[in-house]
Coordinates of C-alpha atoms in Angstrom, one line a residue:
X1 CA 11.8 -1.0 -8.6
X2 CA 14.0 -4.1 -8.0
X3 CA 17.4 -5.7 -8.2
X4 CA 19.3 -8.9 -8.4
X5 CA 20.0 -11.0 -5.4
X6 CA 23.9 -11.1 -4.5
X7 CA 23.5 -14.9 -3.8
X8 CA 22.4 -17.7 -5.9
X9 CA 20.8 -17.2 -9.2
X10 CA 17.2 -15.3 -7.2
X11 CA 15.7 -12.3 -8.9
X12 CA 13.8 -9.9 -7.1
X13 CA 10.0 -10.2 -7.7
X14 CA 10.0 -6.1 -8.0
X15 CA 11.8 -6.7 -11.2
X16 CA 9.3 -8.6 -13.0
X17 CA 6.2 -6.0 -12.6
X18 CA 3.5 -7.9 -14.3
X19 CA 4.4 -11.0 -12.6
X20 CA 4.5 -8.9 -9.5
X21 CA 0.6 -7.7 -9.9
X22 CA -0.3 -11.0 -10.4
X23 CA 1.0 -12.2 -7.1
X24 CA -0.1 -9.2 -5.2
X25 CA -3.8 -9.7 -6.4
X26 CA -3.4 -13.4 -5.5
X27 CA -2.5 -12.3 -2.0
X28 CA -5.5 -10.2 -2.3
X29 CA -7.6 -12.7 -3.1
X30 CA -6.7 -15.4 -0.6
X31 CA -6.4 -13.2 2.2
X32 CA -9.0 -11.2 3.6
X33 CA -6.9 -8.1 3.4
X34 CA -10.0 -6.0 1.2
X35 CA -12.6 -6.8 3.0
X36 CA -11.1 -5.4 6.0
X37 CA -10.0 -2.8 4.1
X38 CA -13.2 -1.8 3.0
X39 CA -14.7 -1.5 6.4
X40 CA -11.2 0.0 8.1
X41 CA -11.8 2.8 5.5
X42 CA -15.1 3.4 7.2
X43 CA -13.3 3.8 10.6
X44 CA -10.6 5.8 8.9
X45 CA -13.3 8.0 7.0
X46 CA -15.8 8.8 9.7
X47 CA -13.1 9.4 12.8
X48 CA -9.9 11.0 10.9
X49 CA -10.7 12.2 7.1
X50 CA -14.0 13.5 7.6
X51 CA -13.6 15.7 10.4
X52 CA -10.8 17.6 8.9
X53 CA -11.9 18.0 5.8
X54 CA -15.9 18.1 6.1
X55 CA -17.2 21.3 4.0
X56 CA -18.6 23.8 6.9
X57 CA -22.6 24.2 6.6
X58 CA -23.9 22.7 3.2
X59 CA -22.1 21.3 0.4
X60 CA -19.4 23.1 -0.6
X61 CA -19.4 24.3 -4.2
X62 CA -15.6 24.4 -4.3
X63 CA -13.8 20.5 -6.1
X64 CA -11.9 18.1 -3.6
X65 CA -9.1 17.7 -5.3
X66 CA -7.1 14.1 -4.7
X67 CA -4.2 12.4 -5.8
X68 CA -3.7 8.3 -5.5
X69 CA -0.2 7.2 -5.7
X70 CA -0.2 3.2 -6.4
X71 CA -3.6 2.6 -7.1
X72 CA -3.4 -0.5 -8.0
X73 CA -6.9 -2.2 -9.7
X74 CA -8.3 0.8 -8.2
X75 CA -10.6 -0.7 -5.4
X76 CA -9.3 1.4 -2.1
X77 CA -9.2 4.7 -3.9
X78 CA -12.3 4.3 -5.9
X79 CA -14.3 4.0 -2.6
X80 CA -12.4 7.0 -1.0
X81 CA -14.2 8.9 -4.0
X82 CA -17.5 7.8 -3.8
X83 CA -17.2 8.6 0.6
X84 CA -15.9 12.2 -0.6
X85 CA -19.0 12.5 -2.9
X86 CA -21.5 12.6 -0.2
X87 CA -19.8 16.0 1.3
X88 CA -18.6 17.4 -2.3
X89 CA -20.9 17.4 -5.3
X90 CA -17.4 18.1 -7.4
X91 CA -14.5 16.0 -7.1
X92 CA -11.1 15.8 -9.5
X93 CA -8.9 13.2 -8.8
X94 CA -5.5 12.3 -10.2
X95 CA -4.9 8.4 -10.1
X96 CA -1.1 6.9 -10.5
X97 CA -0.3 3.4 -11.2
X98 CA 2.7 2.2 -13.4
X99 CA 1.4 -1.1 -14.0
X100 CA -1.9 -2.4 -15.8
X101 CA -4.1 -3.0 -12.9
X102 CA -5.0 0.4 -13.9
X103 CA -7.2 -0.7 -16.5
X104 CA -9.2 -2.2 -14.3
X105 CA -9.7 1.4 -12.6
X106 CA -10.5 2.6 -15.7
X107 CA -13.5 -0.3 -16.4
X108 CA -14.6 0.8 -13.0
X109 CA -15.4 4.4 -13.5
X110 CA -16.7 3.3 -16.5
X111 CA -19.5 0.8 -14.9
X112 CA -20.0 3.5 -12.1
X113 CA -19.4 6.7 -12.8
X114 CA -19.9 9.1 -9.4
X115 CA -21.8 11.9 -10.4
X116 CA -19.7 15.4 -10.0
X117 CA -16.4 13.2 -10.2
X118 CA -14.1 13.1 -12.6
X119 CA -10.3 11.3 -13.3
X120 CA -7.5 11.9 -14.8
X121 CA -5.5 8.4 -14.9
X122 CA -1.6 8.5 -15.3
X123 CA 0.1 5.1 -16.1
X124 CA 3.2 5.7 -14.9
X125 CA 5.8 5.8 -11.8
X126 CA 5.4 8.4 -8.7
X127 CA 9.0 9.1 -9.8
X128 CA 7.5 9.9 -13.0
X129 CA 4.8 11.8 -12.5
X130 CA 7.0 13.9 -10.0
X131 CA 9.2 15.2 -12.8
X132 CA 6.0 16.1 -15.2
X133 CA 4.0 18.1 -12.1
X134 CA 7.4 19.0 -10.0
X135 CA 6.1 18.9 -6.0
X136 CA 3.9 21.6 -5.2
X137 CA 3.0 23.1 -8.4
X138 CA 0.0 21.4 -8.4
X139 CA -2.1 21.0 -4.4
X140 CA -4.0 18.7 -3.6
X141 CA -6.9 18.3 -0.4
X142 CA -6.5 14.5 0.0
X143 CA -3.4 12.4 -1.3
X144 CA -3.1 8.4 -0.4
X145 CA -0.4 6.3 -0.7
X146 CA -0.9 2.8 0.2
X147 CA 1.6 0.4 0.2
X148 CA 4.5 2.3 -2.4
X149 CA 6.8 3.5 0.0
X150 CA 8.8 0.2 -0.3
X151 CA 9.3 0.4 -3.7
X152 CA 10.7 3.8 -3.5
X153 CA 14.1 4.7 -3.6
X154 CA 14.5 7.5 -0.9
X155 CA 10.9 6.8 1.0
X156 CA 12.2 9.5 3.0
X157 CA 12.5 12.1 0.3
X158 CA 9.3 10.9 -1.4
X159 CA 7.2 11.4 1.7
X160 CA 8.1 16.0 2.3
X161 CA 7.6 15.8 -1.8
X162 CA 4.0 14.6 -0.7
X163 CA 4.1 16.8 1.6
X164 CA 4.5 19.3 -0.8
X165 CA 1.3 18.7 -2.9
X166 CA -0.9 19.3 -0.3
X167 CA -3.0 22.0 0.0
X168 CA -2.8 24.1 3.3
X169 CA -5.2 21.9 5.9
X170 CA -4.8 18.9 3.3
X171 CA -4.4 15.3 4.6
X172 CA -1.9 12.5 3.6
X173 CA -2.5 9.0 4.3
X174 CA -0.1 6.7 4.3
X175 CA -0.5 2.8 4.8
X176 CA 2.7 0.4 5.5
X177 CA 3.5 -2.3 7.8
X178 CA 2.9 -1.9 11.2
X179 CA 6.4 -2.2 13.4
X180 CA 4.8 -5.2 15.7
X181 CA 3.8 -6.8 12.1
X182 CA 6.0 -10.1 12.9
X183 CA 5.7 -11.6 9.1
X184 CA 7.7 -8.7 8.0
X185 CA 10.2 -9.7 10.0
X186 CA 11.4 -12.3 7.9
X187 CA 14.9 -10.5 6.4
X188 CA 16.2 -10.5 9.9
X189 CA 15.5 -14.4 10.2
X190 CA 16.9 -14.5 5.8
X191 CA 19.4 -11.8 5.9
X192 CA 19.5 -13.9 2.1
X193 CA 16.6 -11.6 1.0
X194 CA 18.5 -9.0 0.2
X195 CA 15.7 -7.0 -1.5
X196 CA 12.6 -7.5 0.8
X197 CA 10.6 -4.0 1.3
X198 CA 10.4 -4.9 5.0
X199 CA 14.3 -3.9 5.2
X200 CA 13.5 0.0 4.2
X201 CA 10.3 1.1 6.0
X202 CA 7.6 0.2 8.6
X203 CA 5.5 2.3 10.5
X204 CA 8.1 3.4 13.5
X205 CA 10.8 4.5 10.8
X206 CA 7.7 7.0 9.0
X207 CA 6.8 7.8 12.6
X208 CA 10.2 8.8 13.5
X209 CA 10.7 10.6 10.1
X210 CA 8.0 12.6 10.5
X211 CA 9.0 13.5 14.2
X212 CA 12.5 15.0 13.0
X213 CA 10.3 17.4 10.4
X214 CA 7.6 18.4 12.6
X215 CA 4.9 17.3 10.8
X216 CA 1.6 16.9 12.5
X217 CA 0.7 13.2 12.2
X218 CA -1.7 10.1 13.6
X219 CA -1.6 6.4 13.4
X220 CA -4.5 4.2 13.2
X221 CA -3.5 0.5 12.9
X222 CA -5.1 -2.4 11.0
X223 CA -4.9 -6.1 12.2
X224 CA -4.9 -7.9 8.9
X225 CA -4.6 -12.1 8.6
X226 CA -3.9 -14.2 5.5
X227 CA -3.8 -17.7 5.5
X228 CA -0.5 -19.3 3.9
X229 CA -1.8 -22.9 3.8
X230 CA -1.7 -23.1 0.4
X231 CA 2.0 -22.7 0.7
X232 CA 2.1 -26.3 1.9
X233 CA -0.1 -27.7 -0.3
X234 CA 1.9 -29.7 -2.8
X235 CA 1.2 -28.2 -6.6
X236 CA -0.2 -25.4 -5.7
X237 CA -0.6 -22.3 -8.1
X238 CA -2.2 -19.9 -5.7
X239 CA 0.6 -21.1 -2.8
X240 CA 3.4 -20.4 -5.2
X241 CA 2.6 -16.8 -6.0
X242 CA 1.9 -16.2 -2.5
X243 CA 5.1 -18.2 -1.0
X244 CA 7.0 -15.3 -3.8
X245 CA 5.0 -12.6 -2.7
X246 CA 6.3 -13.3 0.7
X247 CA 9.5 -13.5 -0.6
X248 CA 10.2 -10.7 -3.0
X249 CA 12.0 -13.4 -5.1
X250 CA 10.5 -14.5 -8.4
X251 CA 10.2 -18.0 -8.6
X252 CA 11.1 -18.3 -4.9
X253 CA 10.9 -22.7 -4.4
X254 CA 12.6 -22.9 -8.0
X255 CA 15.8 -20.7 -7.6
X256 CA 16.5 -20.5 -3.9
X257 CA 18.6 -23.2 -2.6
X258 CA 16.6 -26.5 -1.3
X259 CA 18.3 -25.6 1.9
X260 CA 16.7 -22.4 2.0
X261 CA 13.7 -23.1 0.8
X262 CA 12.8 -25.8 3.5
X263 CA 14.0 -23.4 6.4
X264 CA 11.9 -21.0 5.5
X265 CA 9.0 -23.1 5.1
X266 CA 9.4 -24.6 8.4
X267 CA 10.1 -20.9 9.9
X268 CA 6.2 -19.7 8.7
X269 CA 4.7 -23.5 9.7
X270 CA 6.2 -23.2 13.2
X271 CA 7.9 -19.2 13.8
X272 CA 6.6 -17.0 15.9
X273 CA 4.8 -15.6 12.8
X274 CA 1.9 -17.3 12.2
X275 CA -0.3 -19.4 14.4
X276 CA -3.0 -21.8 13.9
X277 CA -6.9 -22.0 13.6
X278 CA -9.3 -24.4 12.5
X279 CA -6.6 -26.7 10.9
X280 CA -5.2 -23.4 8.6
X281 CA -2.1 -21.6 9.3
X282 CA -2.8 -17.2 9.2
X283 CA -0.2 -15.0 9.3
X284 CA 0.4 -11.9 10.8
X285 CA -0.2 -9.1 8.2
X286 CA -0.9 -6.0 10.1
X287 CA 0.1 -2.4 8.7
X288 CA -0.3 0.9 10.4
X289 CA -1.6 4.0 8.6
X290 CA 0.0 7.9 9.3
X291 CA -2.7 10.2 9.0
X292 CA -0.5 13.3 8.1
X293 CA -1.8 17.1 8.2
X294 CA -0.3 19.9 6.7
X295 CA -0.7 23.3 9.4
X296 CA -2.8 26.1 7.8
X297 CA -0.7 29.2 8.2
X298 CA -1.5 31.3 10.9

């Protein structure tokens, strides 16, 4: 998932996946990323999914059948099912997540089971999973990826095997940064983070991607803020996760050079990144989401 820095002793943050959850669900917490993902999803669900995939006349007796790739703690995809369960009395969905945020999935379903729903939880890697169900042996009507196409080694690749799993008429959702997202800008500005995700993907290189195969696609885009004050706030637990989260380096003020560290500092207090309200300083976190369709044959 990661690698080591070419320059001073800084280890990517992908390496240390544990550590890595815990500074995501920091950045979670302090931001106000889920609750704007909650009602985006709404949006999302009503205008794009729904339409597509709505069961003609009453419920259908047929299963949705869906695949999350990264679920992470499980909150996104867990309220994708329960939207789905108002239009499908049966639902089977495969849930993928290599690290232990999964369990908290698991306690989930287990406090609120969704009648007609049932999961099948894999703890491992996309990568993983892809060589025990090899693309398209197994199709799927729904499939979401949010947020793992940096942490794959050929995004590119990754993306037609998704393709692959859907059912004909199926939808694939995919969530990265948006291209305009300025805070993922940051390798050009520290060509020294060698092993930031913004360097492989955004939403203009999936959008161009998906031009060159032809698939039928749609982007909605999410404006999401979180503010980095903490970052500045000498002694701070929750600033230093997040200040590595923003990163990609483990242990970011501790192993960079003091050079570095105070440039970049001074580059998210004053760059064209972030700006300020009511005293705090918010960053720029937007990320754009490809709503991809695979053509029923004619």
């Amino acid at each position: 998932m990661g690698m080591n820095f070419e320059s001073h002793n800084m280890e990517s943050l992908g390496n240390d996946l544990e550590y890595y959850e815990k500074c995501f669900e920091n950045y979670l917490k302090i931001s106000n990323r889920y609750v704007n993902w909650l009602q985006w999803i709404v949006t999302v669900f009503d205008e794009n999914l729904l339409p597509k995939l709505k069961p003609n006349g009453r419920k259908d007796s047929s299963p949705l059948k869906m695949l999350g790739i990264g679920c992470s703690d499980g909150t996104i995809d867990y309220d994708f099912v329960r939207r789905w369960s108002a239009y499908y009395p049966k639902i089977f969905n495969r849930a993928l997540e290599p690290g232990d945020a999964i369990e908290n999935y698991q306690q989930i379903v287990t406090d609120k089971p969704i009648t007609g729903a049932t999961w099948k939880f894999h703890h491992q890697s996309w990568e993983e999973f892809c060589s025990e169900v090899p693309p398209g042996s197994e199709k799927f009507h729904f499939i979401n990826a949010i947020s793992v196409l940096y942490y794959m080694e050929d995004w590119r690749r990754e993306v037609m095997n998704m393709y692959e799993y859907l059912e004909d008429g199926g939808l694939l959702l995919i969530v990265v940064t948006a291209d305009h997202n300025r805070s993922w800008k940051l390798p050009e500005q520290f060509p020294e983070l060698t092993d930031h995700p913004a360097e492989k993907v955004n939403s203009k290189t999936v959008e161009e991607f998906l031009k060159t195969e032809s698939v039928n696609f749609k982007t909605v885009m999410l404006r999401t803020v979180v503010d980095i004050s903490s970052i500045f706030e000498d002694g701070s637990a929750d600033g230093k996760k997040l200040l590595d989260f923003l990163t990609h380096v483990k242990d970011f003020e501790q192993t960079a050079s003091p050079e570095m560290v105070s440039k970049f500092k001074k580059y998210l207090k004053n760059g064209d990144c972030t700006y300020r309200e009511s005293g705090r300083i918010l960053l720029d976190n937007s990320c754009g989401a490809l709503i991809i369709e695979k053509s029923t044959p004619k």
